[in-house]
mmCIF file of C-alpha atoms in Angstrom:
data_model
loop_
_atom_site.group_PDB
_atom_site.id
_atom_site.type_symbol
_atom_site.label_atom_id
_atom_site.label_comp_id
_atom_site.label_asym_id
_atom_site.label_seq_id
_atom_site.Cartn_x
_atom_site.Cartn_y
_atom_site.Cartn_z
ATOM 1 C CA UNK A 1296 164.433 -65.351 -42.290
ATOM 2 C CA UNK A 1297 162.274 -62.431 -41.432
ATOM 3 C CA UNK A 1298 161.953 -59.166 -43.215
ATOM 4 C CA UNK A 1299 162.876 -56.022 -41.633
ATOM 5 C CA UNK A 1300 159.947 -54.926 -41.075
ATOM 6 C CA UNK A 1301 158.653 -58.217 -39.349
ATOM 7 C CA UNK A 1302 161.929 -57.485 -37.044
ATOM 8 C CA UNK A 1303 161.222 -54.183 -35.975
ATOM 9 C CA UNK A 1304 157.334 -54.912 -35.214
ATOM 10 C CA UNK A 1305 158.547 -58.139 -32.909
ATOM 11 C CA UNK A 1306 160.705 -55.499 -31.207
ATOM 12 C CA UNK A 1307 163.805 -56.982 -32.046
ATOM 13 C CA UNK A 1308 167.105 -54.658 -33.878
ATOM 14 C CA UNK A 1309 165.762 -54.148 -37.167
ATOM 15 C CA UNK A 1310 167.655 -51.436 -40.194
ATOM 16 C CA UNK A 1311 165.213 -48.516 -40.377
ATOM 17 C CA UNK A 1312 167.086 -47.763 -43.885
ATOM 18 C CA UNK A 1313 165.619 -50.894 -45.542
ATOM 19 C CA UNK A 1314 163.923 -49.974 -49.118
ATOM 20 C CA UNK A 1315 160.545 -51.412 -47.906
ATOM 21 C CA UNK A 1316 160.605 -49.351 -44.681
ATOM 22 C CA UNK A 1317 161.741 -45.884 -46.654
ATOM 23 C CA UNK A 1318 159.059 -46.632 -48.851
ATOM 24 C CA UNK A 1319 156.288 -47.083 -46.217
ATOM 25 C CA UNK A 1320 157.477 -44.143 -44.315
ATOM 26 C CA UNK A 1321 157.739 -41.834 -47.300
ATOM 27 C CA UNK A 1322 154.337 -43.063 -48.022
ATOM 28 C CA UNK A 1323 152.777 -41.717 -44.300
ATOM 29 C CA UNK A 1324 154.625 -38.666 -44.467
ATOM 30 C CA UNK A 1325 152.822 -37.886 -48.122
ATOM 31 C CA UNK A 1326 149.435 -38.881 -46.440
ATOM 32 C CA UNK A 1327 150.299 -36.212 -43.869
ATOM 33 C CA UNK A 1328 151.488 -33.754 -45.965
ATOM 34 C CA UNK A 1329 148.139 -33.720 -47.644
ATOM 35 C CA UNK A 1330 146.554 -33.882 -43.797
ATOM 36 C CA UNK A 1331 148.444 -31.090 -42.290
ATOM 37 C CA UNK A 1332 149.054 -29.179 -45.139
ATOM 38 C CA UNK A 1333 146.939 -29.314 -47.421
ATOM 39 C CA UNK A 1334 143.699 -30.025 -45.589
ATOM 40 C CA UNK A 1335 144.450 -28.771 -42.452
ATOM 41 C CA UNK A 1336 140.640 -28.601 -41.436
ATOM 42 C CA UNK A 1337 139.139 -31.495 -40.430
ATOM 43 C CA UNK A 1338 137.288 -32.181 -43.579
ATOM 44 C CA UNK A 1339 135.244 -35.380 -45.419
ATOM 45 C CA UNK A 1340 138.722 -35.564 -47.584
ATOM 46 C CA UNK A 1341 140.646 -35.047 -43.842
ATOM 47 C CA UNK A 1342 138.634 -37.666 -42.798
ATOM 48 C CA UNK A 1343 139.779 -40.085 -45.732
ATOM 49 C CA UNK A 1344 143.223 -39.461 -45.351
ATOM 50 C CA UNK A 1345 143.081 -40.508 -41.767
ATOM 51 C CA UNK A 1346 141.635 -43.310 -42.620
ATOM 52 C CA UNK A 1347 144.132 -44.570 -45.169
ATOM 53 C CA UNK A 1348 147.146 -43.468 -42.894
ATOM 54 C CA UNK A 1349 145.481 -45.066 -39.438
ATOM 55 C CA UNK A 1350 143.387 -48.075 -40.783
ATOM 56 C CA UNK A 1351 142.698 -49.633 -37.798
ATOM 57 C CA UNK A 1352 141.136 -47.011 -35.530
ATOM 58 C CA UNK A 1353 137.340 -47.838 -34.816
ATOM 59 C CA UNK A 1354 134.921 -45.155 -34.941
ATOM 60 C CA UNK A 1355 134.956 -41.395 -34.348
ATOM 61 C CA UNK A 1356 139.131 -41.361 -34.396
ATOM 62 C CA UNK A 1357 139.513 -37.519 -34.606
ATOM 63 C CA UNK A 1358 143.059 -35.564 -35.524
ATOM 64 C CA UNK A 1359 143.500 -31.887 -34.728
ATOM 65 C CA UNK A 1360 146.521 -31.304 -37.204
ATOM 66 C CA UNK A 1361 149.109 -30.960 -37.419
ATOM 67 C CA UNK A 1362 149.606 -34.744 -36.181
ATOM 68 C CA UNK A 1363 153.102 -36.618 -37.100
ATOM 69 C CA UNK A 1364 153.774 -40.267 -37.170
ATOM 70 C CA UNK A 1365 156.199 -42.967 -38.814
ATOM 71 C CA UNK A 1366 153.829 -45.558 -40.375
ATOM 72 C CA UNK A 1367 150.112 -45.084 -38.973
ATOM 73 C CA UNK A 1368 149.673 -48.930 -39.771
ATOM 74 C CA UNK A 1369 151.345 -49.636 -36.581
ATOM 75 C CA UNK A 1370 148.372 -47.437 -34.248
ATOM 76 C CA UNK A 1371 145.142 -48.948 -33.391
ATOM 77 C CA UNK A 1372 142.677 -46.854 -31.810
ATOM 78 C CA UNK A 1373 139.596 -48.544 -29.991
ATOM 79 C CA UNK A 1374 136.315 -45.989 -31.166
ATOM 80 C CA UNK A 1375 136.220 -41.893 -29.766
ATOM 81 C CA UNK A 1376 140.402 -40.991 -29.810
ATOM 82 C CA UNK A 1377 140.919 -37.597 -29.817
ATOM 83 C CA UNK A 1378 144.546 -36.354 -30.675
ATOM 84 C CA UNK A 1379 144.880 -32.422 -30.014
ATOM 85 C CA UNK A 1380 147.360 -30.404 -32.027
ATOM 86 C CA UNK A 1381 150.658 -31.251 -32.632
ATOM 87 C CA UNK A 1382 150.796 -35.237 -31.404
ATOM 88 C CA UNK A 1383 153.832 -36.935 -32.220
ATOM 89 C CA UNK A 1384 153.286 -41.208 -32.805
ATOM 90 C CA UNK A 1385 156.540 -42.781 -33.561
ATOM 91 C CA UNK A 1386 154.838 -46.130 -34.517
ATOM 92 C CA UNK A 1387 157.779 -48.317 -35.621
ATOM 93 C CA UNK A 1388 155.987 -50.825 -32.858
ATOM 94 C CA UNK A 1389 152.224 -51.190 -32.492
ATOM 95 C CA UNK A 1390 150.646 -48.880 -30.394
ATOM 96 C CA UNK A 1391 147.528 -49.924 -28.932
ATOM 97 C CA UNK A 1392 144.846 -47.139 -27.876
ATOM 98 C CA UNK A 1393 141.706 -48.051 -26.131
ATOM 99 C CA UNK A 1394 137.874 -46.222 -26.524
ATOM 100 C CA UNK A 1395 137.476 -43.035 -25.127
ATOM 101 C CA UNK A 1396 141.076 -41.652 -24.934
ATOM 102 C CA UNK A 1397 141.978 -38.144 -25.168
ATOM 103 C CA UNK A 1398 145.522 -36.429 -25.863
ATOM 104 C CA UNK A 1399 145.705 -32.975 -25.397
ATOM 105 C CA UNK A 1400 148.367 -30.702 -27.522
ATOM 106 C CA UNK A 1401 152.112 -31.739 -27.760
ATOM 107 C CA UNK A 1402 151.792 -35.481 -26.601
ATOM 108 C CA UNK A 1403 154.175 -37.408 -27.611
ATOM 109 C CA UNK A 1404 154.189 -41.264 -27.846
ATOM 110 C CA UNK A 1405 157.682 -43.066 -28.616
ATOM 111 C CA UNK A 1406 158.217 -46.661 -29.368
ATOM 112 C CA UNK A 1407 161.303 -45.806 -31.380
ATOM 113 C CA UNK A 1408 164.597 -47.429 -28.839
ATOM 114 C CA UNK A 1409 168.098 -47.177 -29.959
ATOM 115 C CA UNK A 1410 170.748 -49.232 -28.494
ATOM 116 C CA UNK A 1411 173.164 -47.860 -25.672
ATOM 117 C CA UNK A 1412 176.512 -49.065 -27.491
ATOM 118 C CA UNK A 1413 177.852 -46.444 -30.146
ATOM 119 C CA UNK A 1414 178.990 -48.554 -32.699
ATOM 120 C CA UNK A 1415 175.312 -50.581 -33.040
ATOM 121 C CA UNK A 1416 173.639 -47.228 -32.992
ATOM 122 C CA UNK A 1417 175.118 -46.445 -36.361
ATOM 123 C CA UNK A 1418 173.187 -49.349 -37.697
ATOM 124 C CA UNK A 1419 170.384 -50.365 -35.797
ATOM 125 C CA UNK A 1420 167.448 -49.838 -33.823
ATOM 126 C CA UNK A 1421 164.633 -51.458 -31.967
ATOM 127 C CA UNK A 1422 161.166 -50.414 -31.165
ATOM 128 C CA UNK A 1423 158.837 -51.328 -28.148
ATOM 129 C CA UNK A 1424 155.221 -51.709 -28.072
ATOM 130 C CA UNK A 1425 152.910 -48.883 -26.049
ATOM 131 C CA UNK A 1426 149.422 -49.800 -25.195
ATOM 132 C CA UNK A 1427 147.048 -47.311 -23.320
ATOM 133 C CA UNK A 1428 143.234 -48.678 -22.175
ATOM 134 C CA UNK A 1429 140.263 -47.357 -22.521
ATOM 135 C CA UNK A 1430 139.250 -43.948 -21.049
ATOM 136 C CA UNK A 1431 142.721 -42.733 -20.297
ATOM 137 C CA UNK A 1432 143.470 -38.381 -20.315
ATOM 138 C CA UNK A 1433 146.840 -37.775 -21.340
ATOM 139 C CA UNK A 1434 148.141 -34.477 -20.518
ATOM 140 C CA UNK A 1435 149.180 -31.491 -22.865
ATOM 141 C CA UNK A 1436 153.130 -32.051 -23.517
ATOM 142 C CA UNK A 1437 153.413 -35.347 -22.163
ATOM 143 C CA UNK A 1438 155.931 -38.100 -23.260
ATOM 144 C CA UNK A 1439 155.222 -41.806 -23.264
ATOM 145 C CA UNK A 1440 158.510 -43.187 -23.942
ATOM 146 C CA UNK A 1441 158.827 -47.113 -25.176
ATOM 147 C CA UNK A 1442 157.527 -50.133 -23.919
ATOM 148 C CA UNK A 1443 155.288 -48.274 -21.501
ATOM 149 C CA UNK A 1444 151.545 -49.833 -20.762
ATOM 150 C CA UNK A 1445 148.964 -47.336 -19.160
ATOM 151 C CA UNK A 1446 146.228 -49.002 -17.791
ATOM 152 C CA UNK A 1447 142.604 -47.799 -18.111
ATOM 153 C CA UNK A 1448 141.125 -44.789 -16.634
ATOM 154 C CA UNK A 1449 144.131 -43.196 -16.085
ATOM 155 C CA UNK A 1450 145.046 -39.110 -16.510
ATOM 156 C CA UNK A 1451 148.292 -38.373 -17.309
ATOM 157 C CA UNK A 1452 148.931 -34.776 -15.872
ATOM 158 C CA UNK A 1453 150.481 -32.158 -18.486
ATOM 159 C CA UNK A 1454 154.022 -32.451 -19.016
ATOM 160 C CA UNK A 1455 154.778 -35.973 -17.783
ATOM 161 C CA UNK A 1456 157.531 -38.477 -18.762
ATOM 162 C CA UNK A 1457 155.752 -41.641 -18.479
ATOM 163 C CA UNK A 1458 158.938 -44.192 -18.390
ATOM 164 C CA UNK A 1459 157.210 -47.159 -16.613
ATOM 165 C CA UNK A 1460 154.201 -48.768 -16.681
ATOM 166 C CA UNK A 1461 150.924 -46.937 -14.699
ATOM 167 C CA UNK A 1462 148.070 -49.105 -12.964
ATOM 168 C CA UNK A 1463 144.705 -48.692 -13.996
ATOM 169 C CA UNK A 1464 142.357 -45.655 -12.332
ATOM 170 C CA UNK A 1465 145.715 -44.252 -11.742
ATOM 171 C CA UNK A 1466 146.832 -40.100 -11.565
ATOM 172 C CA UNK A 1467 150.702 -40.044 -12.709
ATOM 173 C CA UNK A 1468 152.430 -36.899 -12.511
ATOM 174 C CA UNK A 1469 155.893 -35.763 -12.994
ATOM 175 C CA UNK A 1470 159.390 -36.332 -14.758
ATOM 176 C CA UNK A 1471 159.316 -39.688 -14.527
ATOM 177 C CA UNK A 1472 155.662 -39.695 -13.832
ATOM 178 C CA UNK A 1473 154.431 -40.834 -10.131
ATOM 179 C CA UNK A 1474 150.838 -42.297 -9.701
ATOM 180 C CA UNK A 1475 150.034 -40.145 -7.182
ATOM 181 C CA UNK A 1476 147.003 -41.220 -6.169
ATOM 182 C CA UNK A 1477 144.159 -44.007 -7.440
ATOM 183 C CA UNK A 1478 141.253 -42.352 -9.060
ATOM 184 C CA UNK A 1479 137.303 -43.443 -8.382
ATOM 185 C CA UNK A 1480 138.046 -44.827 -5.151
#
């Protein structure tokens, strides 16, 4: 039978209350606390934190605080991320950044789902995967909600809703972003 936690990385309905979740969560939030509140300044203690809460980033990750997210185990980061101020990762699914990706202020990146019917909302949840490739922009105030894939070399423009999947080399704007055009072409 599989834990909890093995349930809500698969993506399937999973009970965010379980003791082993709480504990992992209350866990991140104390590694932020000392990120965003204590540091605050991107320091060679900032830098240690980060690398406890987000072990597998590759090189040169880099977190403006304050930064928020559920687990941190959940992102990987390919080598040169760049999260702005005030990024929001709700990582109850893995989210899966390329190299060379840069989020301006305010993004926000959802793989937290809740089910439509009432009654199983009271209980459970799901979560669904978000992957972004390598040398993607993503907009200032922009929401990737879950499931969502963004191919490489895309930009994002600032204040987006990106609810379905973008191509690669692709310019989405909007609520719900719209590739509006392909990019080096």
């Amino acid at each position: 039978m599989k834990t909890e936690k093995e349930k809500m990385i698969a993506g399937e309905y999973y009970l965010a209350g379980d003791p082993i979740l709480v504990k992992e969560r209350r866990k991140a939030k104390n590694l932020l606390h000392r990120l965003n509140v204590i540091e605050y300044r991107i320091t060679k203690k900032a830098r240690e934190i980060i690398q406890e809460l987000i072990p597998n980033a590759g090189a040169n990750l880099y977190i403006e605080p304050p930064f928020h997210c559920d687990y941190g185990y959940n992102i990987s980061c390919g080598d040169n991320v760049y999260f702005n101020v005030n990024c929001v990762v709700l990582d109850c699914a893995p989210i899966i950044i390329g190299s060379n990706v840069f989020f301006a202020p305010n993004v926000q990146i959802y793989t937290a789902n809740h089910p439509l019917e009432a009654e199983l909302r009271k209980t459970l949840e799901n979560a669904l995967s978000v992957t972004i490739g390598d040398d993607c922009w993503i907009g200032g105030n922009t929401v990737i909600c879950p499931g969502v894939n963004i191919g490489k070399g895309c930009v994002i423009g600032a204040g987006s809703v990106v609810t379905k999947d973008i191509p690669d080399n692709s310019l989405a704007v909007g609520n719900p972003a719209k590739v509006i055009r392909k990019l080096n072409e």
